[in-house]
XYZ file of C-alpha atoms in Angstrom:
363
model
C 14.836 -22.199 -2.394
C 15.408 -21.449 1.279
C 12.669 -19.319 2.885
C 10.433 -19.760 -0.151
C 9.755 -23.363 -1.130
C 9.214 -24.450 2.461
C 6.494 -21.803 2.825
C 4.675 -23.147 -0.245
C 4.695 -26.830 0.691
C 1.376 -28.281 -0.527
C 0.999 -30.841 2.270
C 1.606 -28.209 4.940
C -0.841 -25.832 3.261
C -3.545 -28.512 3.245
C -2.852 -29.387 6.872
C -3.251 -25.752 7.909
C -6.432 -25.327 5.869
C -7.868 -28.443 7.536
C -6.894 -27.098 10.968
C -8.708 -23.832 10.235
C -11.838 -25.716 9.145
C -11.812 -27.792 12.333
C -11.345 -24.738 14.548
C -14.023 -22.567 12.970
C -17.546 -22.989 14.351
C -19.240 -19.799 13.140
C -18.990 -17.373 10.213
C -16.123 -14.861 10.266
C -14.864 -12.214 7.876
C -11.151 -11.431 7.741
C -9.408 -8.675 5.798
C -5.807 -8.623 4.624
C -4.286 -5.150 4.414
C -1.510 -5.855 1.941
C -1.670 -6.155 -1.819
C 1.156 -8.702 -1.806
C -0.945 -10.920 0.428
C -3.949 -10.408 -1.856
C -1.972 -11.622 -4.851
C -0.712 -14.641 -2.913
C -4.246 -15.543 -1.775
C -5.659 -15.313 -5.294
C -2.683 -16.880 -7.076
C -2.552 -19.927 -4.799
C -6.321 -20.189 -4.295
C -6.001 -20.026 -0.515
C -9.520 -18.673 -0.034
C -10.904 -21.640 -1.984
C -9.278 -24.027 0.496
C -11.220 -22.503 3.384
C -14.840 -23.060 4.483
C -17.369 -20.936 2.591
C -18.427 -19.344 5.886
C -14.908 -17.969 6.408
C -14.662 -14.967 4.103
C -11.403 -13.282 3.089
C -11.872 -9.756 1.767
C -9.280 -7.371 0.405
C -8.466 -4.017 1.992
C -6.533 -0.879 0.996
C -3.233 -2.746 0.875
C -1.650 -1.040 -2.118
C -0.194 2.471 -1.754
C -0.323 3.014 -5.508
C -4.028 2.158 -5.487
C -5.011 4.386 -2.568
C -3.236 7.482 -3.929
C -6.116 9.846 -4.730
C -6.768 11.155 -8.198
C -6.095 14.743 -7.081
C -2.454 13.961 -6.252
C -2.028 12.081 -9.525
C -3.327 15.155 -11.358
C -0.710 17.244 -9.528
C 1.906 14.765 -10.723
C 0.661 15.140 -14.296
C 0.848 18.919 -14.049
C 4.428 18.785 -12.785
C 5.538 16.183 -15.310
C 4.295 18.328 -18.210
C 6.461 21.299 -17.225
C 9.428 21.764 -19.597
C 11.810 22.640 -16.746
C 11.034 19.475 -14.739
C 12.458 15.963 -14.732
C 9.706 13.959 -13.074
C 10.793 10.717 -11.385
C 8.514 7.914 -10.251
C 8.409 4.248 -9.419
C 7.181 2.199 -12.367
C 3.746 1.313 -10.982
C 2.646 4.957 -10.920
C 3.336 5.596 -14.599
C 0.101 3.971 -15.798
C -2.244 5.015 -12.991
C -4.901 7.217 -14.612
C -5.594 10.696 -13.372
C -8.744 12.557 -14.328
C -7.591 12.829 -17.966
C -4.593 10.572 -18.650
C -1.469 9.080 -17.050
C 2.244 9.796 -16.752
C 3.104 7.649 -19.770
C 0.852 9.879 -21.854
C 2.704 12.940 -20.562
C 5.989 11.302 -21.552
C 4.640 10.468 -25.009
C 3.760 14.138 -25.411
C 7.312 15.227 -24.618
C 7.434 15.394 -20.828
C 10.655 14.219 -19.190
C 9.199 11.392 -17.093
C 11.669 8.827 -15.776
C 11.242 5.569 -13.915
C 13.593 5.181 -10.940
C 14.162 2.454 -8.383
C 14.951 4.720 -5.427
C 14.509 8.343 -4.405
C 18.305 8.479 -4.281
C 18.282 7.867 -8.050
C 16.203 11.027 -8.409
C 18.573 12.922 -6.137
C 21.516 11.855 -8.292
C 19.694 13.150 -11.362
C 19.254 16.500 -9.637
C 22.993 16.677 -8.950
C 23.757 15.748 -12.565
C 21.315 18.328 -13.983
C 21.562 21.492 -11.843
C 19.833 23.468 -14.593
C 16.625 21.413 -14.241
C 14.120 20.890 -11.453
C 13.893 17.220 -10.419
C 10.726 16.048 -8.657
C 10.359 12.620 -7.064
C 6.852 11.171 -6.685
C 7.106 9.816 -3.130
C 4.475 7.083 -2.929
C 4.344 4.215 -0.470
C 3.528 2.910 2.981
C 5.927 3.228 5.888
C 8.139 0.701 4.103
C 9.461 3.206 1.556
C 9.233 6.412 3.610
C 12.647 5.956 5.313
C 14.484 5.954 1.972
C 12.600 9.083 0.946
C 13.607 10.701 4.231
C 17.241 9.764 3.582
C 17.084 11.421 0.156
C 15.795 14.648 1.713
C 18.542 14.642 4.335
C 21.172 14.015 1.667
C 19.787 16.834 -0.479
C 19.948 19.177 2.487
C 23.437 18.054 3.441
C 24.878 18.582 -0.034
C 22.865 21.712 -0.798
C 20.928 20.258 -3.745
C 18.337 22.967 -4.309
C 16.758 21.679 -7.509
C 15.326 18.545 -5.847
C 11.825 18.275 -4.407
C 9.126 15.755 -3.537
C 5.479 15.295 -4.391
C 4.635 13.405 -1.212
C 1.934 10.734 -1.115
C 3.262 8.501 1.657
C 0.514 6.909 3.756
C 0.311 5.352 7.225
C -1.611 2.104 7.640
C -2.963 2.170 11.242
C -5.244 5.225 10.790
C -6.781 3.583 7.714
C -7.381 0.356 9.644
C -9.089 2.355 12.380
C -11.276 4.115 9.800
C -12.317 0.805 8.234
C -13.254 -0.687 11.587
C -15.174 2.483 12.526
C -17.399 2.379 9.440
C -21.120 1.869 10.170
C -21.254 -0.984 7.647
C -18.058 -2.641 8.858
C -18.197 -6.427 8.663
C -14.537 -7.178 9.356
C -14.010 -9.402 12.396
C -10.223 -9.680 12.212
C -7.283 -8.424 10.182
C -4.060 -9.720 8.700
C -1.474 -6.958 9.069
C 1.236 -6.387 6.466
C 4.532 -7.934 7.496
C 6.710 -5.531 5.507
C 5.134 -2.456 7.133
C 5.490 -4.005 10.585
C 9.125 -4.891 9.856
C 9.740 -1.132 9.797
C 7.153 0.150 12.273
C 6.633 -2.788 14.644
C 3.085 -3.408 15.754
C 2.537 -1.421 18.947
C 0.236 0.996 17.072
C -2.170 -1.862 16.402
C -2.550 -2.908 20.026
C -5.012 -0.147 21.070
C -6.918 -0.630 17.791
C -7.403 -4.354 18.430
C -8.543 -3.630 21.985
C -10.908 -0.799 21.024
C -12.695 -2.662 18.224
C -12.427 -6.140 19.716
C -10.820 -7.316 16.468
C -7.748 -9.578 16.437
C -4.878 -8.306 14.301
C -2.277 -10.849 13.218
C 0.989 -9.838 11.555
C 1.721 -12.183 8.652
C 4.078 -12.609 5.729
C 3.276 -13.194 2.091
C 3.689 -16.874 1.334
C 0.804 -19.396 1.566
C 1.882 -20.850 4.911
C 2.442 -17.373 6.366
C -1.045 -16.279 5.388
C -2.811 -19.444 6.550
C -1.020 -19.305 9.895
C -2.308 -15.770 10.228
C -5.836 -16.891 9.350
C -5.662 -19.717 11.895
C -4.508 -17.316 14.623
C -7.356 -14.921 13.799
C -9.923 -17.724 13.877
C -8.570 -19.089 17.166
C -8.829 -15.658 18.781
C -12.335 -15.051 17.477
C -13.542 -18.460 18.608
C -12.045 -17.860 22.060
C -13.399 -14.307 22.361
C -9.944 -12.714 22.313
C -8.817 -9.606 20.436
C -5.049 -9.255 20.534
C -2.145 -8.453 18.244
C -0.129 -11.553 17.375
C 3.076 -11.769 15.379
C 3.164 -14.741 12.983
C 6.052 -13.298 10.987
C 8.740 -13.504 13.589
C 11.518 -14.141 11.095
C 11.173 -10.531 9.894
C 9.122 -8.570 12.451
C 9.701 -7.497 16.045
C 7.288 -5.638 18.302
C 9.396 -2.459 18.211
C 10.292 -2.579 14.521
C 13.278 -0.879 12.945
C 14.095 1.998 15.267
C 16.741 3.690 13.035
C 14.284 3.716 10.112
C 11.568 5.163 12.343
C 13.961 7.855 13.541
C 14.690 8.873 9.945
C 10.980 9.192 9.199
C 10.290 11.181 12.349
C 13.152 13.557 11.605
C 11.827 14.462 8.146
C 8.076 13.784 8.216
C 5.078 14.497 10.412
C 1.574 12.976 10.291
C -0.937 14.910 8.173
C -4.513 14.459 7.045
C -4.650 12.764 3.657
C -7.406 11.536 1.368
C -7.310 7.864 0.382
C -9.042 6.536 -2.703
C -12.233 4.949 -1.390
C -11.814 6.294 2.156
C -11.689 10.075 1.702
C -9.764 12.185 4.232
C -8.236 10.392 7.225
C -6.544 12.310 10.030
C -2.842 11.507 10.552
C -2.905 8.946 7.725
C -0.354 10.721 5.541
C 3.211 11.908 5.953
C 4.077 15.503 5.180
C 7.431 17.236 5.270
C 8.199 18.991 8.527
C 8.465 22.803 8.329
C 12.261 22.709 8.389
C 12.191 20.702 5.148
C 9.419 22.690 3.444
C 11.816 23.879 0.718
C 11.745 20.332 -0.648
C 7.941 20.293 -0.982
C 7.022 20.362 -4.676
C 3.478 21.562 -3.933
C 4.890 24.639 -2.239
C 7.787 25.149 -4.675
C 5.556 25.082 -7.755
C 2.510 26.634 -6.033
C 0.282 23.730 -6.992
C -3.418 23.870 -6.285
C -5.485 20.865 -5.241
C -7.487 19.955 -8.357
C -11.117 19.027 -8.105
C -11.705 15.412 -8.997
C -14.477 14.268 -11.268
C -16.624 11.189 -10.874
C -14.761 7.904 -11.306
C -17.330 6.810 -13.888
C -17.746 3.044 -14.140
C -14.629 2.360 -12.042
C -15.519 1.069 -8.555
C -11.991 0.720 -7.209
C -12.910 2.613 -4.044
C -15.345 -0.153 -3.110
C -12.736 -2.803 -3.939
C -10.180 -1.066 -1.721
C -12.540 -1.050 1.253
C -13.617 -4.674 0.905
C -17.178 -3.818 -0.132
C -16.748 -5.337 -3.570
C -14.724 -8.171 -5.078
C -13.082 -7.144 -8.367
C -15.179 -9.493 -10.500
C -18.339 -7.884 -9.089
C -17.518 -4.624 -10.871
C -19.375 -4.516 -14.232
C -16.290 -3.066 -15.959
C -13.921 -5.819 -14.772
C -12.274 -7.658 -17.657
C -14.339 -5.819 -20.272
C -14.053 -2.029 -20.228
C -11.274 -2.303 -17.634
C -8.202 -4.438 -18.363
C -4.465 -4.076 -17.637
C -3.996 -2.731 -21.165
C -6.801 -0.177 -20.742
C -7.261 0.323 -16.974
C -9.991 2.503 -15.575
C -8.503 2.575 -12.088
C -5.344 2.012 -10.084
C -6.381 -1.391 -8.764
C -6.065 -2.800 -12.302
C -2.662 -1.167 -12.863
C -0.590 -1.812 -9.779
C 1.369 -5.016 -9.296
C -0.317 -5.185 -5.877
C -3.812 -4.195 -7.005
C -6.688 -6.576 -6.270
C -8.243 -6.165 -9.722
C -4.904 -6.971 -11.373
C -4.636 -10.099 -9.211
C -8.071 -11.363 -10.199
C -7.529 -10.536 -13.854
C -4.228 -12.409 -13.904
C -5.141 -15.448 -11.839
C -8.913 -15.728 -11.622
C -10.917 -14.179 -14.403
C -13.405 -17.028 -13.933
C -14.161 -15.888 -10.367
C -17.750 -14.961 -11.136
């Protein structure tokens, strides 16, 4: 298949892995910040092709996984209301809050619906003017433009029974927080190609310079990822710290300007807590004051619930690269996809789900 098979060619993968091994002369630790890349690495065993002294660790690359428990509890409260149709992408339905998940609310009679786009939720609001329709807006900068479009359409057509529970997150502030940590051991990063396709990569340039850490934009197939690893290793070995684009077939330096304009029209940066990283300034997207009527937190006067201890779940450490999934005592025993303790075992981009599916023998 064009643009797929050629990026999984076994001979080319081996040649790149050999080139990385020849170029590396000292230990390095690289982090990918995309759950799709994590799954590709684990599925294809890319890390096992590399020298043991070149470590690949997994970062907060899954927006479902980094959504804090407090926001999920707000979602559960909304979904249980009899006057609400609560709409969400499928991955969020099984993410546990402090007590249960959205599927449990639906089993108890809540009107919880899986949608493929925020515009689907908007259409439901137009079809059911007697009900309140809330869309759970989760995602990186990749999905925020479509959410912004839904808000603008709701405003344009005067749809007053539509609102958002917003949990959109911005990647660069989280990267900066990770690199600022006192125990940081990340030498270089692989940036998410889909995010950069929308946002470009100019925001990463001052981060790479400040922390002396190369940041390489990569795609999701084995050759994409290994080319990104090779670029990171070459920079580190040469003492450089720059932003490089190794996903030129999809990413430009400036990104998608019309999509950015949509986001900027509807959203503004806000402080948001990430699972495993706590509150990060400017890492979330909140509705601008002129669109505050579409804010479900304001409309339903939701409080911010206090979150309890995560118990045996150590997903926060997995999301910050401090722990590999198989190093968590609950992995594969108390915590499985059928009975997940945390979001990283639920999401299709979660690191724990990747290891459970492809590498339960990792330990």
